[in-house]
Coordinates of N, CA and C in Angstrom, one line a residue:
D1013 N 0.7 -1.3 0.1 CA 0.3 -0.2 -0.2 C 1.1 1.7 0.0
V1014 N 0.6 2.2 -1.3 CA 0.8 3.4 -0.6 C 0.7 3.9 0.6
Q1015 N 1.9 4.5 1.0 CA 1.5 5.0 2.5 C 2.6 6.9 2.3
L1016 N 2.4 7.9 2.9 CA 3.2 9.2 2.6 C 2.7 9.5 4.4
Q1017 N 4.5 10.0 4.7 CA 4.5 10.2 6.4 C 5.0 11.6 6.1
A1018 N 3.9 12.5 6.9 CA 4.7 14.2 6.7 C 4.7 14.2 8.2
S1019 N 5.9 14.7 7.8 CA 7.2 15.1 9.5 C 7.3 16.9 8.7
G1020 N 7.6 17.6 10.8 CA 8.1 18.7 10.4 C 7.4 19.6 10.9
G1021 N 6.3 19.8 10.9 CA 5.5 20.3 12.1 C 5.6 20.5 13.2
G1022 N 5.1 21.6 13.9 CA 5.3 22.1 14.9 C 5.4 23.6 15.7
L1023 N 5.3 23.9 16.1 CA 5.4 25.7 17.1 C 6.9 26.5 16.1
V1024 N 6.0 27.7 16.0 CA 6.8 28.8 15.6 C 6.4 29.9 15.6
Q1025 N 7.3 30.9 15.8 CA 6.8 32.2 15.8 C 6.4 33.0 14.5
A1026 N 5.9 33.6 14.4 CA 5.7 34.7 13.3 C 7.1 35.0 12.6
G1027 N 7.5 34.8 11.2 CA 8.1 35.2 10.4 C 9.4 34.5 10.4
E1028 N 9.1 33.3 11.4 CA 10.3 32.0 11.3 C 10.0 31.2 10.0
S1029 N 10.9 30.2 9.8 CA 10.9 29.5 8.7 C 10.6 28.2 9.2
L1030 N 10.2 27.6 8.5 CA 10.1 25.7 8.4 C 10.1 24.9 7.7
R1031 N 10.6 24.2 7.7 CA 10.6 22.9 6.6 C 9.7 21.5 7.0
L1032 N 8.9 21.4 6.2 CA 8.5 20.2 5.8 C 8.9 18.7 5.1
A1033 N 8.4 17.6 5.7 CA 9.1 16.2 4.9 C 7.8 15.7 4.4
C1034 N 8.2 15.2 3.5 CA 7.2 14.2 3.3 C 8.1 12.7 2.7
A1035 N 7.6 11.5 3.3 CA 8.2 10.3 2.8 C 7.3 9.5 2.2
A1036 N 7.1 9.1 1.0 CA 6.5 7.7 0.4 C 7.1 6.6 0.6
S1037 N 6.1 6.0 0.1 CA 6.7 4.5 0.3 C 5.5 3.5 -0.1
G1038 N 6.2 2.2 -0.2 CA 4.9 1.1 -0.6 C 4.0 1.1 -2.2
F1039 N 5.0 2.2 -3.4 CA 4.3 2.0 -4.4 C 5.1 2.0 -5.4
T1040 N 5.5 1.5 -6.7 CA 6.1 0.7 -7.3 C 5.8 1.6 -9.1
F1041 N 5.2 2.7 -9.1 CA 5.0 3.5 -10.0 C 6.2 3.5 -11.5
D1042 N 5.9 3.1 -12.3 CA 7.2 3.4 -12.8 C 7.0 4.5 -14.2
D1043 N 5.9 5.4 -14.0 CA 5.7 6.1 -14.8 C 6.2 7.4 -13.3
D1044 N 5.7 8.5 -14.2 CA 6.0 10.0 -13.3 C 4.9 9.7 -12.5
Y1045 N 5.3 10.5 -11.8 CA 4.0 11.1 -10.1 C 3.9 12.1 -9.8
V1046 N 3.2 12.3 -9.4 CA 3.4 14.5 -8.5 C 2.9 14.0 -6.7
I1047 N 3.5 14.8 -5.7 CA 3.5 15.0 -5.0 C 2.9 16.7 -4.7
G1048 N 1.9 16.2 -3.8 CA 2.2 17.8 -3.9 C 1.2 18.3 -1.8
W1049 N 1.0 19.6 -1.8 CA 1.1 20.0 -0.5 C -0.3 20.4 0.1
F1050 N -0.7 20.2 0.7 CA -1.8 20.8 0.9 C -2.2 21.3 2.4
R1051 N -3.4 22.1 2.5 CA -3.0 22.6 4.2 C -4.5 23.2 4.8
Q1052 N -5.4 22.8 5.7 CA -6.3 23.0 6.5 C -6.5 23.5 7.5
A1053 N -6.4 24.9 7.6 CA -6.9 25.2 8.5 C -8.3 25.3 9.6
P1054 N -8.4 25.5 11.1 CA -9.5 25.1 11.4 C -10.6 26.1 11.1
G1055 N -11.8 25.5 10.9 CA -12.6 26.1 10.4 C -13.0 26.8 8.7
K1056 N -11.9 26.1 7.8 CA -11.3 26.6 6.9 C -11.7 25.1 5.7
E1057 N -11.8 25.2 4.3 CA -11.6 24.5 3.5 C -10.1 24.2 3.4
R1058 N -9.6 23.1 3.4 CA -8.8 22.1 2.6 C -7.8 23.3 1.2
E1059 N -6.7 23.6 1.7 CA -5.9 24.7 0.0 C -5.1 23.7 -0.4
G1060 N -4.2 24.0 -1.7 CA -3.7 23.4 -2.2 C -2.3 24.4 -2.0
I1061 N -1.1 24.3 -1.9 CA -0.2 25.0 -1.7 C 0.7 24.9 -3.1
S1062 N 1.6 23.7 -3.1 CA 2.5 23.7 -3.7 C 2.4 22.0 -4.3
C1063 N 3.1 21.6 -5.7 CA 3.3 20.1 -6.1 C 4.8 20.4 -7.3
I1064 N 5.1 19.0 -6.9 CA 6.0 18.6 -8.1 C 6.4 17.4 -8.9
T1065 N 6.8 17.2 -9.8 CA 6.5 15.8 -10.2 C 8.4 15.5 -10.2
R1066 N 8.0 14.3 -9.8 CA 8.8 13.3 -9.2 C 10.2 13.2 -10.7
R1067 N 9.6 13.2 -12.0 CA 10.8 12.8 -12.9 C 11.5 14.4 -13.1
D1068 N 11.0 15.2 -13.2 CA 11.8 16.0 -13.8 C 12.0 17.5 -12.8
G1069 N 11.1 17.1 -11.5 CA 10.9 18.1 -10.6 C 10.2 19.7 -11.3
M1070 N 9.2 19.3 -12.3 CA 8.2 20.9 -12.4 C 7.3 20.8 -11.3
T1071 N 7.5 22.4 -10.9 CA 7.0 22.6 -9.5 C 5.4 23.6 -10.0
Y1072 N 4.5 23.5 -9.1 CA 3.9 24.4 -9.3 C 3.1 24.8 -7.5
Y1073 N 3.1 26.3 -8.1 CA 2.6 26.8 -6.6 C 1.1 27.6 -7.2
A1074 N 0.4 27.4 -5.6 CA -0.8 27.6 -5.8 C -0.5 29.4 -5.5
E1075 N -1.7 30.2 -5.4 CA -1.1 31.7 -4.6 C -1.1 31.5 -3.0
S1076 N -1.6 30.9 -2.6 CA -2.3 30.6 -0.8 C -0.5 31.0 0.2
M1077 N 0.5 30.0 -0.8 CA 2.1 30.4 -0.5 C 2.9 30.6 -1.2
K1078 N 2.8 31.4 -2.2 CA 3.4 31.3 -3.3 C 4.4 32.6 -2.9
G1079 N 5.7 32.5 -3.5 CA 6.6 33.5 -2.9 C 7.3 33.2 -1.6
R1080 N 6.1 32.4 -0.6 CA 7.1 32.3 0.3 C 7.3 30.8 0.8
S1081 N 7.2 29.6 -0.4 CA 7.5 28.6 -0.2 C 8.3 27.8 -1.5
K1082 N 9.1 27.2 -1.0 CA 9.5 26.4 -2.2 C 9.6 25.1 -2.1
I1083 N 9.3 24.2 -2.6 CA 8.7 22.6 -2.8 C 10.2 22.4 -3.8
S1084 N 10.4 20.8 -2.8 CA 11.7 20.1 -3.6 C 11.5 19.1 -3.9
R1085 N 12.5 17.7 -4.3 CA 12.4 16.5 -3.5 C 13.9 16.0 -4.1
D1086 N 13.6 14.6 -3.0 CA 14.6 13.9 -3.0 C 14.4 12.6 -3.1
N1087 N 14.6 11.7 -5.0 CA 14.0 11.1 -5.3 C 15.2 9.7 -4.8
S1088 N 16.2 9.7 -4.6 CA 16.8 9.0 -3.7 C 16.1 8.8 -2.5
K1089 N 15.5 9.2 -1.8 CA 15.0 9.2 -0.6 C 13.5 9.0 -0.7
N1090 N 12.9 9.3 -1.9 CA 11.7 9.3 -2.2 C 11.1 9.9 -1.4
T1091 N 11.2 11.5 -1.2 CA 10.9 12.4 0.2 C 10.9 13.8 -0.8
V1092 N 9.3 14.7 -0.3 CA 9.3 15.7 -1.0 C 9.4 16.9 0.3
Y1093 N 10.6 18.2 -0.3 CA 10.2 18.7 0.8 C 9.4 20.1 0.9
L1094 N 8.9 20.7 2.1 CA 8.5 21.9 1.8 C 9.1 23.1 2.3
Q1095 N 9.7 23.6 2.0 CA 10.2 24.7 2.7 C 9.6 25.9 3.1
M1096 N 9.0 26.6 4.2 CA 8.3 27.8 4.2 C 9.1 29.2 5.1
Y1097 N 8.4 29.9 4.7 CA 9.2 31.0 4.8 C 8.7 32.5 5.3
G1098 N 8.8 33.1 6.2 CA 8.0 34.6 6.7 C 6.8 33.5 7.5
L1099 N 6.6 32.8 8.1 CA 5.2 32.1 8.6 C 4.8 33.6 8.7
K1100 N 3.2 33.1 8.6 CA 2.0 33.9 9.5 C 1.0 33.4 10.4
A1101 N 0.7 33.9 11.4 CA -0.2 33.6 12.1 C -1.4 32.4 11.5
E1102 N -1.4 33.5 10.3 CA -2.9 32.8 9.3 C -2.1 31.6 8.7
D1103 N -0.7 31.1 8.5 CA -0.6 29.8 8.2 C -0.9 28.7 8.8
T1104 N -1.4 28.7 10.3 CA -1.7 27.2 11.3 C -2.4 26.9 10.4
A1105 N -2.2 25.4 10.3 CA -2.8 24.2 9.6 C -2.3 22.9 10.0
V1106 N -3.1 22.1 9.7 CA -2.5 21.0 9.3 C -2.2 21.0 8.1
Y1107 N -1.1 20.2 7.9 CA -0.6 20.2 6.8 C -0.3 18.5 6.2
Y1108 N -0.9 18.5 4.9 CA -0.9 17.3 4.2 C -0.1 16.9 2.9
C1109 N 0.2 15.7 2.7 CA 1.4 15.6 1.2 C 0.1 14.8 1.0
A1110 N 0.2 14.7 0.0 CA -0.5 13.8 -1.0 C 0.1 13.1 -2.8
L1111 N 0.0 12.4 -3.3 CA 0.4 12.0 -4.6 C -0.4 11.7 -5.4
Q1112 N 0.0 11.5 -6.5 CA -1.2 11.2 -7.7 C -0.5 10.8 -8.2
G1113 N -0.5 9.6 -8.7 CA -0.3 8.9 -9.3 C -0.8 8.2 -10.7
P1114 N -0.6 7.2 -11.5 CA -1.0 6.7 -12.8 C -2.6 6.9 -13.1
V1115 N -3.5 6.8 -12.3 CA -5.1 6.8 -12.4 C -5.6 8.3 -12.8
S1116 N -4.5 9.3 -12.2 CA -5.1 10.8 -11.7 C -4.1 11.3 -12.3
A1117 N -3.1 10.9 -13.7 CA -2.0 11.7 -14.4 C -2.8 12.5 -14.7
G1118 N -2.4 14.0 -15.1 CA -2.3 15.3 -15.7 C -3.5 15.9 -15.8
K1119 N -4.1 15.6 -13.7 CA -5.2 16.2 -13.9 C -4.9 17.7 -12.7
G1120 N -3.8 17.6 -12.9 CA -3.2 19.1 -12.1 C -3.1 19.2 -10.4
C1121 N -2.8 20.2 -9.9 CA -2.1 20.1 -8.6 C -3.5 20.3 -7.7
S1122 N -4.5 19.8 -7.6 CA -5.5 20.2 -6.8 C -6.0 19.2 -5.7
D1123 N -7.1 19.1 -5.0 CA -6.8 18.1 -4.1 C -7.9 16.9 -4.3
N1124 N -8.6 17.4 -5.2 CA -9.3 16.5 -5.7 C -9.0 15.4 -6.8
A1125 N -7.7 15.7 -7.1 CA -6.9 14.9 -8.8 C -5.3 14.1 -7.4
M1126 N -5.7 14.0 -6.4 CA -4.6 13.4 -6.0 C -5.3 12.3 -5.3
D1127 N -4.3 11.0 -5.4 CA -5.1 9.8 -4.9 C -4.7 9.1 -4.0
Y1128 N -3.4 9.7 -3.0 CA -3.2 8.7 -1.9 C -3.1 10.7 -1.0
W1129 N -3.1 10.2 0.4 CA -3.2 11.1 1.4 C -2.4 10.8 2.6
G1130 N -1.3 11.6 3.2 CA -1.1 11.1 4.6 C -1.9 12.1 5.5
K1131 N -1.1 11.7 6.6 CA -2.6 12.2 8.1 C -1.8 13.5 8.1
G1132 N -1.2 14.2 7.6 CA -1.1 15.1 8.2 C 0.1 15.5 9.0
T1133 N 0.8 16.9 9.1 CA 1.2 17.3 10.4 C 1.0 18.7 10.9
L1134 N 0.5 19.4 11.9 CA 0.6 20.2 12.6 C 1.3 21.7 12.4
V1135 N 1.4 22.6 11.6 CA 1.4 23.4 11.9 C 1.2 25.0 13.0
T1136 N 2.0 25.6 14.0 CA 1.5 26.2 14.7 C 1.8 27.3 14.8
V1137 N 1.7 28.7 14.3 CA 2.4 30.1 14.1 C 1.8 30.3 15.1
S1138 N 2.9 31.3 15.9 CA 2.3 32.2 17.1 C 2.7 33.7 17.1
S1139 N 1.5 34.2 17.5 CA 2.2 36.1 16.6 C 2.5 37.2 17.5

């Protein structure tokens, strides 16, 4: 079974940076796939942050954290990172990583285009 383990969340002060990691395992996709980061704040709908393709590292950034985040990958570790900068109180949320496999390939970087989800990691930004 495909498993995604998000880590790196915690409590930070406003203005600080944080790096999240998403370790993927349990798949045997020969084709390219996409891993994305999403978040859900209390009382709000889940929103997309960024996606990256495994093969050539193409990236997509949603407006939610554009300019304050950078997504990267380490294919040797099947791990995708989300570096976040200048965190604000409104960035407080549970952050999830998700994988788009062959079934949903080409459907873009949105939560309804992802096939597998991790459990999320909580990021709390104090002001």
